[in-house]
Amino acid sequence: MWQLREGSHPVLTDEGGAILNERTGRWTYLTPTASAAVLFLLASSNQDQAAEQYSTLYSLSPEQAAVDVRAVADALTTQGIAGEPVAPSGWWRWWR
């Protein structure tokens, strides 16, 4: 399941958005279409379902929608903002 990682704080609207990465202190700004893709990814159980909803919203072919949604998901995962949950290290768990 795709999700934002702990320490990522989204501000998402239909007009665009941004995600704050608490670990780096940097904002990642999103276009309206990228923001919609993130909203669908967060609300869906998988990328295929998110792409289907994205395709319907923007009247795209299913193939193009899948490419677009995957590109947004991959970009945010590469930046360390999203992806599969990561278990904290033993030291961090003890500290919390």
Tab-separated table of N, CA and C in Angstrom:
chain	number	residue	atom	x	y	z
A	1	MET	N	0.834	-1.187	0.000
A	1	MET	CA	0.000	0.000	0.000
A	1	MET	C	0.878	1.249	0.000
A	2	TRP	N	0.608	2.154	-0.886
A	2	TRP	CA	1.366	3.398	-1.001
A	2	TRP	C	0.871	4.375	0.048
A	3	GLN	N	1.789	5.039	0.732
A	3	GLN	CA	1.401	6.042	1.721
A	3	GLN	C	2.531	7.028	1.944
A	4	LEU	N	2.194	8.154	2.543
A	4	LEU	CA	3.220	9.119	2.920
A	4	LEU	C	3.946	8.579	4.144
A	5	ARG	N	5.220	8.829	4.206
A	5	ARG	CA	6.003	8.352	5.344
A	5	ARG	C	5.817	9.255	6.543
A	6	GLU	N	6.112	8.718	7.707
A	6	GLU	CA	6.039	9.495	8.940
A	6	GLU	C	6.942	10.724	8.796
A	7	GLY	N	6.448	11.868	9.211
A	7	GLY	CA	7.212	13.093	9.084
A	7	GLY	C	6.939	13.844	7.803
A	8	SER	N	6.006	13.333	6.980
A	8	SER	CA	5.589	14.023	5.754
A	8	SER	C	4.218	14.627	6.007
A	9	HIS	N	4.095	15.920	5.768
A	9	HIS	CA	2.860	16.626	6.080
A	9	HIS	C	2.293	17.253	4.810
A	10	PRO	N	1.176	16.688	4.295
A	10	PRO	CA	0.616	17.184	3.039
A	10	PRO	C	-0.369	18.334	3.236
A	11	VAL	N	-0.385	19.208	2.269
A	11	VAL	CA	-1.411	20.237	2.123
A	11	VAL	C	-1.855	20.092	0.669
A	12	LEU	N	-2.959	19.381	0.458
A	12	LEU	CA	-3.381	19.025	-0.892
A	12	LEU	C	-4.766	19.574	-1.190
A	13	THR	N	-4.918	20.192	-2.345
A	13	THR	CA	-6.216	20.686	-2.804
A	13	THR	C	-6.353	20.363	-4.290
A	14	ASP	N	-7.503	20.696	-4.850
A	14	ASP	CA	-7.709	20.511	-6.281
A	14	ASP	C	-6.906	21.509	-7.095
A	15	GLU	N	-6.388	22.530	-6.445
A	15	GLU	CA	-5.642	23.583	-7.140
A	15	GLU	C	-4.132	23.427	-6.999
A	16	GLY	N	-3.679	22.305	-6.473
A	16	GLY	CA	-2.258	22.068	-6.270
A	16	GLY	C	-2.006	21.717	-4.817
A	17	GLY	N	-0.770	21.698	-4.439
A	17	GLY	CA	-0.477	21.366	-3.058
A	17	GLY	C	1.007	21.348	-2.796
A	18	ALA	N	1.322	20.941	-1.579
A	18	ALA	CA	2.707	20.840	-1.153
A	18	ALA	C	2.793	19.784	-0.058
A	19	ILE	N	3.971	19.214	0.078
A	19	ILE	CA	4.223	18.237	1.135
A	19	ILE	C	5.510	18.650	1.831
A	20	LEU	N	5.436	18.815	3.143
A	20	LEU	CA	6.606	19.143	3.942
A	20	LEU	C	7.277	17.858	4.398
A	21	ASN	N	8.563	17.743	4.110
A	21	ASN	CA	9.362	16.634	4.608
A	21	ASN	C	10.012	17.119	5.897
A	22	GLU	N	9.507	16.656	7.011
A	22	GLU	CA	9.979	17.095	8.327
A	22	GLU	C	11.455	16.791	8.554
A	23	ARG	N	11.947	15.717	7.973
A	23	ARG	CA	13.348	15.334	8.174
A	23	ARG	C	14.320	16.301	7.504
A	24	THR	N	13.918	16.838	6.335
A	24	THR	CA	14.813	17.745	5.612
A	24	THR	C	14.410	19.207	5.762
A	25	GLY	N	13.167	19.455	6.176
A	25	GLY	CA	12.672	20.814	6.281
A	25	GLY	C	12.306	21.418	4.940
A	26	ARG	N	12.230	20.606	3.907
A	26	ARG	CA	11.926	21.097	2.558
A	26	ARG	C	10.497	20.781	2.168
A	27	TRP	N	9.942	21.700	1.382
A	27	TRP	CA	8.622	21.520	0.809
A	27	TRP	C	8.761	20.990	-0.608
A	28	THR	N	7.889	20.088	-0.990
A	28	THR	CA	7.768	19.627	-2.365
A	28	THR	C	6.442	20.162	-2.877
A	29	TYR	N	6.498	21.013	-3.893
A	29	TYR	CA	5.295	21.628	-4.437
A	29	TYR	C	4.730	20.767	-5.559
A	30	LEU	N	3.414	20.677	-5.607
A	30	LEU	CA	2.729	19.819	-6.564
A	30	LEU	C	1.802	20.628	-7.461
A	31	THR	N	1.766	20.248	-8.718
A	31	THR	CA	0.802	20.833	-9.651
A	31	THR	C	-0.588	20.308	-9.283
A	32	PRO	N	-1.638	20.900	-9.832
A	32	PRO	CA	-2.982	20.378	-9.550
A	32	PRO	C	-3.143	18.906	-9.937
A	33	THR	N	-2.566	18.502	-11.063
A	33	THR	CA	-2.707	17.099	-11.477
A	33	THR	C	-1.896	16.166	-10.570
A	34	ALA	N	-0.718	16.594	-10.140
A	34	ALA	CA	0.083	15.779	-9.216
A	34	ALA	C	-0.607	15.683	-7.858
A	35	SER	N	-1.210	16.773	-7.419
A	35	SER	CA	-1.946	16.762	-6.160
A	35	SER	C	-3.115	15.783	-6.232
A	36	ALA	N	-3.823	15.780	-7.356
A	36	ALA	CA	-4.932	14.837	-7.543
A	36	ALA	C	-4.417	13.403	-7.520
A	37	ALA	N	-3.283	13.160	-8.161
A	37	ALA	CA	-2.709	11.809	-8.161
A	37	ALA	C	-2.388	11.366	-6.736
A	38	VAL	N	-1.822	12.249	-5.933
A	38	VAL	CA	-1.497	11.902	-4.541
A	38	VAL	C	-2.777	11.622	-3.755
A	39	LEU	N	-3.792	12.456	-3.940
A	39	LEU	CA	-5.061	12.223	-3.251
A	39	LEU	C	-5.641	10.861	-3.611
A	40	PHE	N	-5.601	10.508	-4.895
A	40	PHE	CA	-6.104	9.201	-5.318
A	40	PHE	C	-5.239	8.069	-4.778
A	41	LEU	N	-3.927	8.254	-4.766
A	41	LEU	CA	-3.037	7.229	-4.216
A	41	LEU	C	-3.321	6.983	-2.739
A	42	LEU	N	-3.539	8.052	-1.994
A	42	LEU	CA	-3.801	7.919	-0.559
A	42	LEU	C	-5.163	7.286	-0.277
A	43	ALA	N	-6.123	7.511	-1.169
A	43	ALA	CA	-7.475	6.995	-0.967
A	43	ALA	C	-7.690	5.601	-1.553
A	44	SER	N	-6.738	5.111	-2.332
A	44	SER	CA	-6.891	3.826	-3.020
A	44	SER	C	-6.074	2.743	-2.344
A	45	SER	N	-6.463	1.519	-2.634
A	45	SER	CA	-5.730	0.390	-2.070
A	45	SER	C	-4.499	0.031	-2.892
A	46	ASN	N	-4.432	0.521	-4.156
A	46	ASN	CA	-3.264	0.249	-4.985
A	46	ASN	C	-3.161	1.298	-6.103
A	47	GLN	N	-2.039	1.285	-6.809
A	47	GLN	CA	-1.802	2.273	-7.862
A	47	GLN	C	-2.751	2.105	-9.037
A	48	ASP	N	-3.159	0.888	-9.331
A	48	ASP	CA	-4.079	0.660	-10.455
A	48	ASP	C	-5.428	1.331	-10.208
A	49	GLN	N	-5.916	1.208	-8.993
A	49	GLN	CA	-7.190	1.838	-8.645
A	49	GLN	C	-7.061	3.364	-8.690
A	50	ALA	N	-5.947	3.889	-8.197
A	50	ALA	CA	-5.704	5.333	-8.247
A	50	ALA	C	-5.648	5.814	-9.696
A	51	ALA	N	-4.985	5.057	-10.557
A	51	ALA	CA	-4.876	5.428	-11.969
A	51	ALA	C	-6.235	5.408	-12.651
A	52	GLU	N	-7.075	4.474	-12.284
A	52	GLU	CA	-8.420	4.403	-12.867
A	52	GLU	C	-9.226	5.661	-12.510
A	53	GLN	N	-9.170	6.076	-11.267
A	53	GLN	CA	-9.885	7.280	-10.838
A	53	GLN	C	-9.286	8.530	-11.498
A	54	TYR	N	-7.976	8.564	-11.604
A	54	TYR	CA	-7.269	9.677	-12.244
A	54	TYR	C	-7.663	9.759	-13.720
A	55	SER	N	-7.753	8.615	-14.362
A	55	SER	CA	-8.141	8.541	-15.773
A	55	SER	C	-9.541	9.115	-15.975
A	56	THR	N	-10.440	8.775	-15.096
A	56	THR	CA	-11.810	9.267	-15.182
A	56	THR	C	-11.869	10.775	-14.980
A	57	LEU	N	-11.154	11.283	-13.988
A	57	LEU	CA	-11.176	12.719	-13.683
A	57	LEU	C	-10.653	13.558	-14.839
A	58	TYR	N	-9.543	13.122	-15.447
A	58	TYR	CA	-8.895	13.909	-16.490
A	58	TYR	C	-9.173	13.408	-17.910
A	59	SER	N	-10.082	12.457	-18.067
A	59	SER	CA	-10.444	11.905	-19.380
A	59	SER	C	-9.214	11.448	-20.162
A	60	LEU	N	-8.372	10.678	-19.493
A	60	LEU	CA	-7.154	10.135	-20.098
A	60	LEU	C	-7.345	8.662	-20.407
A	61	SER	N	-6.497	8.152	-21.276
A	61	SER	CA	-6.491	6.710	-21.501
A	61	SER	C	-5.978	6.047	-20.222
A	62	PRO	N	-6.424	4.839	-19.956
A	62	PRO	CA	-5.949	4.144	-18.760
A	62	PRO	C	-4.425	3.997	-18.725
A	63	GLU	N	-3.820	3.816	-19.909
A	63	GLU	CA	-2.366	3.651	-19.964
A	63	GLU	C	-1.648	4.948	-19.568
A	64	GLN	N	-2.115	6.075	-20.106
A	64	GLN	CA	-1.495	7.362	-19.779
A	64	GLN	C	-1.700	7.706	-18.310
A	65	ALA	N	-2.884	7.435	-17.784
A	65	ALA	CA	-3.151	7.701	-16.371
A	65	ALA	C	-2.233	6.874	-15.482
A	66	ALA	N	-2.017	5.616	-15.840
A	66	ALA	CA	-1.127	4.754	-15.052
A	66	ALA	C	0.297	5.296	-15.067
A	67	VAL	N	0.761	5.773	-16.226
A	67	VAL	CA	2.106	6.347	-16.340
A	67	VAL	C	2.217	7.595	-15.465
A	68	ASP	N	1.200	8.460	-15.512
A	68	ASP	CA	1.223	9.701	-14.737
A	68	ASP	C	1.224	9.425	-13.234
A	69	VAL	N	0.345	8.549	-12.792
A	69	VAL	CA	0.249	8.232	-11.361
A	69	VAL	C	1.539	7.572	-10.885
A	70	ARG	N	2.085	6.669	-11.672
A	70	ARG	CA	3.340	6.004	-11.307
A	70	ARG	C	4.480	7.014	-11.217
A	71	ALA	N	4.504	7.983	-12.122
A	71	ALA	CA	5.565	8.998	-12.106
A	71	ALA	C	5.516	9.826	-10.826
A	72	VAL	N	4.319	10.213	-10.396
A	72	VAL	CA	4.176	10.978	-9.149
A	72	VAL	C	4.585	10.115	-7.956
A	73	ALA	N	4.101	8.885	-7.915
A	73	ALA	CA	4.437	7.988	-6.810
A	73	ALA	C	5.940	7.730	-6.737
A	74	ASP	N	6.558	7.489	-7.886
A	74	ASP	CA	7.998	7.222	-7.919
A	74	ASP	C	8.810	8.443	-7.499
A	75	ALA	N	8.393	9.628	-7.951
A	75	ALA	CA	9.125	10.852	-7.604
A	75	ALA	C	9.080	11.101	-6.097
A	76	LEU	N	7.916	10.921	-5.486
A	76	LEU	CA	7.806	11.149	-4.041
A	76	LEU	C	8.515	10.053	-3.244
A	77	THR	N	8.522	8.847	-3.765
A	77	THR	CA	9.249	7.762	-3.104
A	77	THR	C	10.749	8.011	-3.169
A	78	THR	N	11.237	8.454	-4.316
A	78	THR	CA	12.659	8.765	-4.481
A	78	THR	C	13.103	9.860	-3.527
A	79	GLN	N	12.228	10.830	-3.271
A	79	GLN	CA	12.548	11.928	-2.357
A	79	GLN	C	12.425	11.529	-0.890
A	80	GLY	N	11.961	10.309	-0.623
A	80	GLY	CA	11.827	9.839	0.752
A	80	GLY	C	10.570	10.342	1.445
A	81	ILE	N	9.630	10.846	0.677
A	81	ILE	CA	8.395	11.388	1.241
A	81	ILE	C	7.312	10.314	1.341
A	82	ALA	N	7.366	9.340	0.457
A	82	ALA	CA	6.307	8.344	0.379
A	82	ALA	C	6.889	6.971	0.101
A	83	GLY	N	6.018	5.988	0.149
A	83	GLY	CA	6.412	4.628	-0.169
A	83	GLY	C	5.929	3.662	0.882
A	84	GLU	N	6.511	2.507	0.874
A	84	GLU	CA	6.156	1.496	1.857
A	84	GLU	C	6.606	1.967	3.238
A	85	PRO	N	5.868	1.595	4.282
A	85	PRO	CA	6.270	1.998	5.631
A	85	PRO	C	7.662	1.483	5.969
A	86	VAL	N	8.422	2.283	6.680
A	86	VAL	CA	9.765	1.908	7.105
A	86	VAL	C	9.769	1.792	8.621
A	87	ALA	N	10.195	0.638	9.114
A	87	ALA	CA	10.260	0.450	10.566
A	87	ALA	C	11.414	1.265	11.130
A	88	PRO	N	11.172	1.979	12.232
A	88	PRO	CA	12.258	2.741	12.839
A	88	PRO	C	13.318	1.816	13.413
A	89	SER	N	14.524	2.326	13.521
A	89	SER	CA	15.606	1.520	14.084
A	89	SER	C	15.349	1.290	15.566
A	90	GLY	N	16.046	0.339	16.143
A	90	GLY	CA	15.887	0.017	17.559
A	90	GLY	C	16.163	1.201	18.459
A	91	TRP	N	17.203	1.975	18.122
A	91	TRP	CA	17.537	3.119	18.954
A	91	TRP	C	16.416	4.138	18.927
A	92	TRP	N	15.852	4.420	17.765
A	92	TRP	CA	14.787	5.413	17.647
A	92	TRP	C	13.562	4.962	18.439
A	93	ARG	N	13.219	3.695	18.370
A	93	ARG	CA	12.073	3.190	19.124
A	93	ARG	C	12.290	3.373	20.617
A	94	TRP	N	13.502	3.130	21.072
A	94	TRP	CA	13.792	3.284	22.491
A	94	TRP	C	13.656	4.743	22.891
A	95	TRP	N	14.106	5.634	22.034
A	95	TRP	CA	14.099	7.047	22.354
A	95	TRP	C	12.689	7.610	22.445
A	96	ARG	N	11.798	7.134	21.629
A	96	ARG	CA	10.423	7.629	21.621
A	96	ARG	C	9.756	7.164	22.851
